[in-house]
Short mmCIF file of N, CA and C in Angstrom, two decimals:
data_model
loop_
_atom_site.label_atom_id
_atom_site.label_comp_id
_atom_site.label_asym_id
_atom_site.label_seq_id
_atom_site.Cartn_x
_atom_site.Cartn_y
_atom_site.Cartn_z
N MET A 1 99.93 105.34 111.38
CA MET A 1 100.37 105.44 112.83
C MET A 1 100.67 106.48 113.18
N ALA A 2 100.84 107.30 112.14
CA ALA A 2 101.05 108.73 112.78
C ALA A 2 99.79 109.50 113.79
N GLU A 3 98.64 108.82 113.16
CA GLU A 3 97.43 109.74 113.55
C GLU A 3 96.95 109.27 114.61
N ASN A 4 97.31 107.83 115.51
CA ASN A 4 97.19 107.47 116.76
C ASN A 4 98.33 106.39 117.09
N MET A 5 99.16 107.49 117.00
CA MET A 5 100.49 107.09 118.07
C MET A 5 100.89 106.48 119.50
N ASN A 6 100.19 107.49 119.89
CA ASN A 6 100.15 107.14 121.50
C ASN A 6 98.73 106.19 121.65
N SER A 7 98.14 106.31 121.10
CA SER A 7 97.63 104.71 121.34
C SER A 7 98.21 103.07 121.32
N GLU A 8 98.65 103.44 119.85
CA GLU A 8 99.11 102.15 119.47
C GLU A 8 100.77 102.13 120.20
N LEU A 9 101.27 103.08 120.44
CA LEU A 9 102.54 103.19 121.64
C LEU A 9 102.02 102.20 123.27
N ASN A 10 100.54 103.09 123.65
CA ASN A 10 100.41 102.50 124.72
C ASN A 10 99.92 101.00 124.67
N MET A 11 99.04 100.37 123.39
CA MET A 11 98.87 99.04 123.60
C MET A 11 100.45 98.47 123.79
N ILE A 12 101.17 98.64 122.40
CA ILE A 12 102.38 97.82 122.58
C ILE A 12 103.02 98.37 123.97
N GLY A 13 103.09 99.16 124.87
CA GLY A 13 103.19 98.83 126.05
C GLY A 13 102.47 97.54 127.23
N SER A 14 101.58 98.00 126.63
CA SER A 14 100.28 96.70 127.71
C SER A 14 100.92 95.35 127.35
N LEU A 15 100.96 94.88 126.54
CA LEU A 15 101.60 93.75 125.72
C LEU A 15 102.88 93.50 125.98
N LEU A 16 103.68 94.45 126.05
CA LEU A 16 105.04 94.00 126.83
C LEU A 16 104.98 93.33 127.79
N PRO A 17 104.72 92.92 128.45
CA PRO A 17 104.09 91.40 129.81
C PRO A 17 104.62 89.64 129.43
N LEU A 18 103.63 90.03 128.15
CA LEU A 18 103.20 88.76 127.72
C LEU A 18 103.96 88.85 126.48
N PHE A 19 104.01 89.95 125.35
CA PHE A 19 105.16 89.43 124.29
C PHE A 19 106.51 90.22 124.78
N PRO A 20 107.73 89.91 125.58
CA PRO A 20 108.37 90.61 125.89
C PRO A 20 109.78 90.46 124.38
N CYS A 21 109.25 89.82 123.26
CA CYS A 21 110.37 89.36 122.56
C CYS A 21 109.90 91.20 121.30
N ILE A 22 111.28 91.40 121.23
CA ILE A 22 111.09 92.87 120.58
C ILE A 22 111.51 92.64 118.83
N THR A 23 110.99 92.39 117.64
CA THR A 23 111.95 92.72 116.33
C THR A 23 111.20 93.98 115.71
N PHE A 24 112.79 94.38 115.45
CA PHE A 24 113.04 95.97 114.74
C PHE A 24 113.24 95.50 113.10
N ASP A 25 112.42 95.98 111.72
CA ASP A 25 113.18 96.52 110.92
C ASP A 25 112.50 97.44 110.65
N VAL A 26 113.52 97.97 110.29
CA VAL A 26 114.11 98.76 109.40
C VAL A 26 114.27 99.29 108.04
N GLU A 27 113.77 100.47 107.62
CA GLU A 27 113.81 100.85 106.04
C GLU A 27 114.23 101.55 105.86
N TYR A 28 115.04 102.32 105.59
CA TYR A 28 116.34 103.44 104.51
C TYR A 28 115.89 103.44 102.67
N ALA A 29 116.58 104.22 102.21
CA ALA A 29 116.32 104.25 100.61
C ALA A 29 117.92 103.85 100.55
N GLY A 30 118.76 102.65 101.17
CA GLY A 30 119.50 102.21 100.35
C GLY A 30 120.82 102.31 101.40
N THR A 31 121.44 101.51 100.81
CA THR A 31 123.38 101.85 100.85
C THR A 31 123.87 102.75 100.57
N LEU A 32 125.09 103.78 100.67
CA LEU A 32 125.18 104.11 100.01
C LEU A 32 126.77 104.58 100.75
N HIS A 33 127.17 103.67 101.47
CA HIS A 33 128.55 103.58 101.90
C HIS A 33 128.79 101.49 102.20
N ARG A 34 129.80 101.33 101.47
CA ARG A 34 130.67 100.33 101.56
C ARG A 34 131.64 100.07 101.24
N SER A 35 132.61 98.86 102.35
CA SER A 35 133.19 98.44 102.10
C SER A 35 134.47 98.57 100.33
N SER A 36 135.55 98.63 100.65
CA SER A 36 136.44 98.60 99.97
C SER A 36 137.05 97.41 99.69
N ALA A 37 137.24 97.01 101.17
CA ALA A 37 138.01 95.87 101.65
C ALA A 37 137.18 94.44 100.99
N ALA A 38 138.05 93.60 100.26
CA ALA A 38 137.44 92.16 99.53
C ALA A 38 137.14 91.25 100.62
N THR A 39 137.64 91.00 101.72
CA THR A 39 137.67 90.47 102.83
C THR A 39 136.69 91.02 103.66
N ARG A 40 136.43 90.07 104.39
CA ARG A 40 135.43 90.48 105.33
C ARG A 40 136.10 91.72 106.88
N ILE A 41 135.48 92.76 107.46
CA ILE A 41 136.47 93.49 107.84
C ILE A 41 135.74 93.36 109.92
N ALA A 42 136.45 93.83 110.30
CA ALA A 42 136.50 93.84 111.93
C ALA A 42 135.14 94.17 111.98
N PRO A 43 134.61 93.77 112.98
CA PRO A 43 132.88 93.76 113.66
C PRO A 43 133.35 95.66 114.04
N SER A 44 134.17 96.28 114.16
CA SER A 44 134.18 97.48 114.83
C SER A 44 134.16 97.90 113.53
N LYS A 45 134.77 98.52 112.36
CA LYS A 45 134.82 98.66 110.98
C LYS A 45 133.52 98.63 110.68
N GLN A 46 133.11 97.38 110.57
CA GLN A 46 131.47 97.05 110.13
C GLN A 46 130.19 97.79 110.27
N TYR A 47 130.08 98.35 111.92
CA TYR A 47 129.51 98.61 112.53
C TYR A 47 129.60 100.55 112.23
N ALA A 48 131.04 100.95 112.34
CA ALA A 48 131.17 102.09 112.21
C ALA A 48 130.58 102.35 110.01
N LEU A 49 129.99 101.23 109.21
CA LEU A 49 130.09 101.61 108.30
C LEU A 49 128.49 101.98 108.16
N VAL A 50 127.73 100.91 108.65
CA VAL A 50 126.74 100.49 109.01
C VAL A 50 125.73 102.08 109.64
N LYS A 51 126.61 103.09 110.28
CA LYS A 51 126.29 104.12 111.09
C LYS A 51 126.73 105.06 110.61
N LYS A 52 127.48 104.88 109.48
CA LYS A 52 127.81 105.97 108.50
C LYS A 52 126.21 105.88 107.23
N ASN A 53 126.34 104.69 107.16
CA ASN A 53 124.65 104.84 106.03
C ASN A 53 123.70 104.77 106.86
N VAL A 54 123.68 104.75 108.45
CA VAL A 54 122.53 105.44 108.83
C VAL A 54 122.23 106.86 108.73
N ASP A 55 122.97 107.61 109.17
CA ASP A 55 123.55 108.59 109.71
C ASP A 55 123.17 109.50 108.04
N ALA A 56 123.26 109.15 107.15
CA ALA A 56 123.99 109.47 105.64
C ALA A 56 122.02 109.57 104.88
N VAL A 57 120.58 108.87 105.56
CA VAL A 57 120.38 108.70 104.87
C VAL A 57 118.61 109.04 106.46
N PRO A 58 117.50 109.59 105.90
CA PRO A 58 116.73 109.51 107.13
C PRO A 58 115.62 108.15 107.11
N ILE A 59 115.84 107.78 107.35
CA ILE A 59 114.92 106.69 107.55
C ILE A 59 113.38 106.35 107.16
N VAL A 60 113.24 105.42 106.44
CA VAL A 60 111.67 105.40 105.51
C VAL A 60 110.81 105.01 106.00
N MET A 61 111.07 103.82 107.08
CA MET A 61 110.19 103.19 107.60
C MET A 61 110.44 102.46 109.26
N LEU A 62 109.72 101.90 109.85
CA LEU A 62 110.36 100.54 111.01
C LEU A 62 109.26 100.02 111.43
N GLY A 63 109.41 98.56 111.63
CA GLY A 63 108.05 97.78 111.52
C GLY A 63 108.51 97.15 112.89
N ILE A 64 107.91 96.70 113.67
CA ILE A 64 107.77 96.49 114.99
C ILE A 64 106.27 95.67 115.24
N THR A 65 106.90 94.27 115.75
CA THR A 65 106.96 93.24 115.56
C THR A 65 107.24 92.56 117.29
N LEU A 66 105.98 92.12 118.27
CA LEU A 66 106.70 91.43 119.38
C LEU A 66 105.81 89.82 119.26
N SER A 67 106.42 89.52 120.35
CA SER A 67 105.97 88.09 119.95
C SER A 67 106.91 87.39 121.69
N ASN A 68 105.98 86.72 121.94
CA ASN A 68 106.49 85.49 123.41
C ASN A 68 107.81 84.69 123.55
N GLU A 69 108.49 83.87 124.27
CA GLU A 69 109.03 82.84 123.90
C GLU A 69 109.33 81.85 123.06
N TYR A 70 107.90 81.31 122.82
CA TYR A 70 107.25 80.18 121.69
C TYR A 70 107.61 81.12 119.97
N GLY A 71 107.71 82.32 119.82
CA GLY A 71 107.08 83.11 118.75
C GLY A 71 106.17 83.21 118.48
N ASN A 72 104.96 83.14 119.28
CA ASN A 72 103.57 83.63 118.83
C ASN A 72 103.39 85.57 118.93
N LEU A 73 102.88 86.01 118.22
CA LEU A 73 102.41 87.23 118.40
C LEU A 73 101.22 87.52 119.03
N PRO A 74 101.25 88.95 119.38
CA PRO A 74 99.57 88.85 119.61
C PRO A 74 98.56 88.83 118.50
N LEU A 75 97.35 88.20 119.30
CA LEU A 75 96.49 88.52 118.30
C LEU A 75 95.21 89.48 119.19
N THR A 76 94.54 90.27 118.43
CA THR A 76 93.89 91.05 118.15
C THR A 76 91.93 89.95 117.24
N ALA A 77 90.97 91.33 117.50
CA ALA A 77 89.70 90.65 116.03
C ALA A 77 89.79 91.65 116.23
N ASP A 78 88.90 91.96 114.90
CA ASP A 78 87.84 93.17 114.31
C ASP A 78 86.50 92.92 114.65
N GLY A 79 85.73 93.47 113.87
CA GLY A 79 85.14 94.17 114.22
C GLY A 79 83.53 92.50 113.75
N GLU A 80 84.29 92.06 112.89
CA GLU A 80 82.90 90.62 113.02
C GLU A 80 84.27 89.15 113.94
N GLY A 81 84.73 89.52 114.47
CA GLY A 81 85.32 88.32 115.28
C GLY A 81 86.09 87.41 114.78
N ARG A 82 87.38 88.12 113.50
CA ARG A 82 87.85 87.51 112.90
C ARG A 82 89.57 87.93 113.20
N LEU A 83 90.07 87.00 113.95
CA LEU A 83 91.34 87.27 115.14
C LEU A 83 92.65 87.27 113.71
N PHE A 84 92.96 87.80 114.16
CA PHE A 84 94.44 88.67 113.24
C PHE A 84 95.52 88.55 114.25
N GLN A 85 96.62 88.58 113.83
CA GLN A 85 98.31 88.59 114.68
C GLN A 85 98.48 90.54 114.31
N LEU A 86 99.00 91.11 115.32
CA LEU A 86 99.52 92.12 115.16
C LEU A 86 100.77 92.62 115.16
N ALA A 87 101.11 93.78 114.55
CA ALA A 87 102.26 94.44 114.07
C ALA A 87 102.24 95.67 114.27
N TRP A 88 102.83 96.22 113.89
CA TRP A 88 103.39 97.88 113.57
C TRP A 88 104.21 97.74 112.80
N GLU A 89 103.58 99.05 111.59
CA GLU A 89 104.67 99.79 111.05
C GLU A 89 104.26 101.41 110.92
N VAL A 90 105.47 101.58 111.05
CA VAL A 90 105.45 103.52 111.36
C VAL A 90 106.00 103.74 109.60
N THR A 91 105.53 104.63 109.03
CA THR A 91 106.29 105.31 107.61
C THR A 91 106.31 106.57 108.73
N PHE A 92 107.57 107.22 108.32
CA PHE A 92 108.08 108.44 108.72
C PHE A 92 107.89 109.52 107.92
N SER A 93 108.12 110.95 108.01
CA SER A 93 108.05 112.03 106.75
C SER A 93 108.87 112.66 106.22
N ASP A 94 110.35 112.12 107.19
CA ASP A 94 111.20 112.77 106.26
C ASP A 94 112.13 112.88 105.39
N PHE A 95 111.62 111.52 104.75
CA PHE A 95 113.23 111.60 103.40
C PHE A 95 112.39 111.97 102.09
N ASP A 96 113.01 112.45 101.68
CA ASP A 96 112.19 112.91 100.05
C ASP A 96 113.12 112.99 99.03
N PRO A 97 112.68 111.61 97.91
CA PRO A 97 114.46 111.02 97.07
C PRO A 97 114.72 112.52 96.27
N ARG A 98 113.65 113.68 96.38
CA ARG A 98 113.90 114.79 95.54
C ARG A 98 115.21 115.26 96.15
N ARG A 99 115.69 115.60 97.41
CA ARG A 99 116.44 116.22 98.00
C ARG A 99 117.34 115.07 98.72
N ASP A 100 116.88 114.25 99.19
CA ASP A 100 118.38 113.24 99.83
C ASP A 100 119.09 112.51 99.32
N ARG A 101 119.84 112.23 99.78
CA ARG A 101 120.52 110.88 98.35
C ARG A 101 120.11 109.45 99.72
N HIS A 102 120.40 108.77 98.52
CA HIS A 102 119.85 107.23 98.45
C HIS A 102 119.87 106.79 97.33
N ALA A 103 120.38 105.30 97.18
CA ALA A 103 120.23 104.45 96.27
C ALA A 103 119.18 104.45 95.47
N PRO A 104 119.30 104.69 94.18
CA PRO A 104 118.35 104.62 93.56
C PRO A 104 116.88 103.82 93.56
N GLU A 105 117.92 102.06 92.90
CA GLU A 105 117.66 101.26 93.35
C GLU A 105 116.48 100.69 94.97
N SER A 106 116.91 101.02 95.89
CA SER A 106 115.88 100.95 96.71
C SER A 106 115.03 101.68 96.65
N VAL A 107 114.69 103.51 96.62
CA VAL A 107 113.50 103.59 96.40
C VAL A 107 112.36 102.86 94.92
N THR A 108 113.11 102.81 94.10
CA THR A 108 112.17 101.94 92.84
C THR A 108 111.99 100.43 94.05
N PHE A 109 112.12 100.06 94.40
CA PHE A 109 112.25 98.39 95.18
C PHE A 109 110.78 99.18 96.51
N LEU A 110 111.22 100.11 96.98
CA LEU A 110 110.61 100.42 97.58
C LEU A 110 109.02 100.89 97.62
N ARG A 111 108.32 101.37 96.25
CA ARG A 111 107.86 101.36 95.76
C ARG A 111 107.10 100.85 94.85
N SER A 112 107.72 99.77 94.92
CA SER A 112 107.43 98.33 94.12
C SER A 112 106.64 97.54 95.29
N GLN A 113 106.71 97.73 96.26
CA GLN A 113 106.21 97.15 97.08
C GLN A 113 105.51 97.64 98.16
N GLY A 114 104.89 99.03 97.23
CA GLY A 114 104.09 99.76 97.81
C GLY A 114 103.80 101.24 98.87
N VAL A 115 105.32 101.66 99.08
CA VAL A 115 105.36 102.73 99.72
C VAL A 115 105.05 103.56 99.30
N CYS A 116 104.36 104.68 99.29
CA CYS A 116 104.30 105.61 98.47
C CYS A 116 104.94 106.83 99.58
N LEU A 117 106.01 107.24 98.89
CA LEU A 117 106.57 108.39 99.28
C LEU A 117 106.06 110.19 99.62
N ASP A 118 104.89 110.20 98.62
CA ASP A 118 104.48 111.08 98.48
C ASP A 118 102.81 111.41 99.97
N LYS A 119 102.75 110.43 99.95
CA LYS A 119 102.06 109.99 101.04
C LYS A 119 102.32 109.84 102.46
N ALA A 120 103.64 109.23 102.23
CA ALA A 120 104.53 109.19 103.56
C ALA A 120 104.86 110.65 104.10
N ARG A 121 105.72 111.66 102.71
CA ARG A 121 106.05 112.73 103.28
C ARG A 121 104.50 113.67 104.27
N ALA A 122 103.31 113.20 103.74
CA ALA A 122 102.56 113.79 103.95
C ALA A 122 101.72 113.53 105.43
N ARG A 123 101.67 112.01 105.16
CA ARG A 123 101.03 111.98 107.19
C ARG A 123 101.46 110.83 107.55
N GLY A 124 102.96 110.86 107.41
CA GLY A 124 103.65 109.80 107.69
C GLY A 124 104.20 110.94 108.99
N LEU A 125 105.09 110.05 109.74
CA LEU A 125 105.99 110.20 111.53
C LEU A 125 106.71 111.28 111.25
N SER A 126 106.96 112.27 111.61
CA SER A 126 108.52 112.60 112.01
C SER A 126 109.65 112.08 112.65
N LYS A 127 110.66 112.09 112.51
CA LYS A 127 111.30 111.36 113.47
C LYS A 127 111.49 112.50 114.82
N TRP A 128 111.09 113.74 114.86
CA TRP A 128 111.17 115.00 115.82
C TRP A 128 110.12 114.81 116.66
N VAL A 129 109.31 113.79 116.52
CA VAL A 129 108.05 113.95 117.35
C VAL A 129 108.63 112.89 118.42
N ARG A 130 107.91 113.80 120.04
CA ARG A 130 108.34 112.90 120.78
C ARG A 130 107.22 112.08 121.64
#
């Protein structure tokens, strides 16, 4: 999406009136901070723990899905008229496992799912792009 970010954001904006429900899926390179409590922790402490993890590791990927109140996704057609559902996946260039803290098993998992971190660093979107 880095090459065509503006056009994709314009498309998302134009679809929002018909598909106002937005789902985000965010991928980070693991959980570094965990609770030492054996039982459930208070929501405010859970939030602080999640925030600490998010702040500690750069974002790797962001998935965006739009739907309407019935759960239907927007459709588009390819050049041959075949319909398919729209969803967006943004890969970010900021994470480097040689430099950034991460959970090794999470990086292994991301790679097993087809995420090429070298390609992401070369062609991904920087978190600083506006």
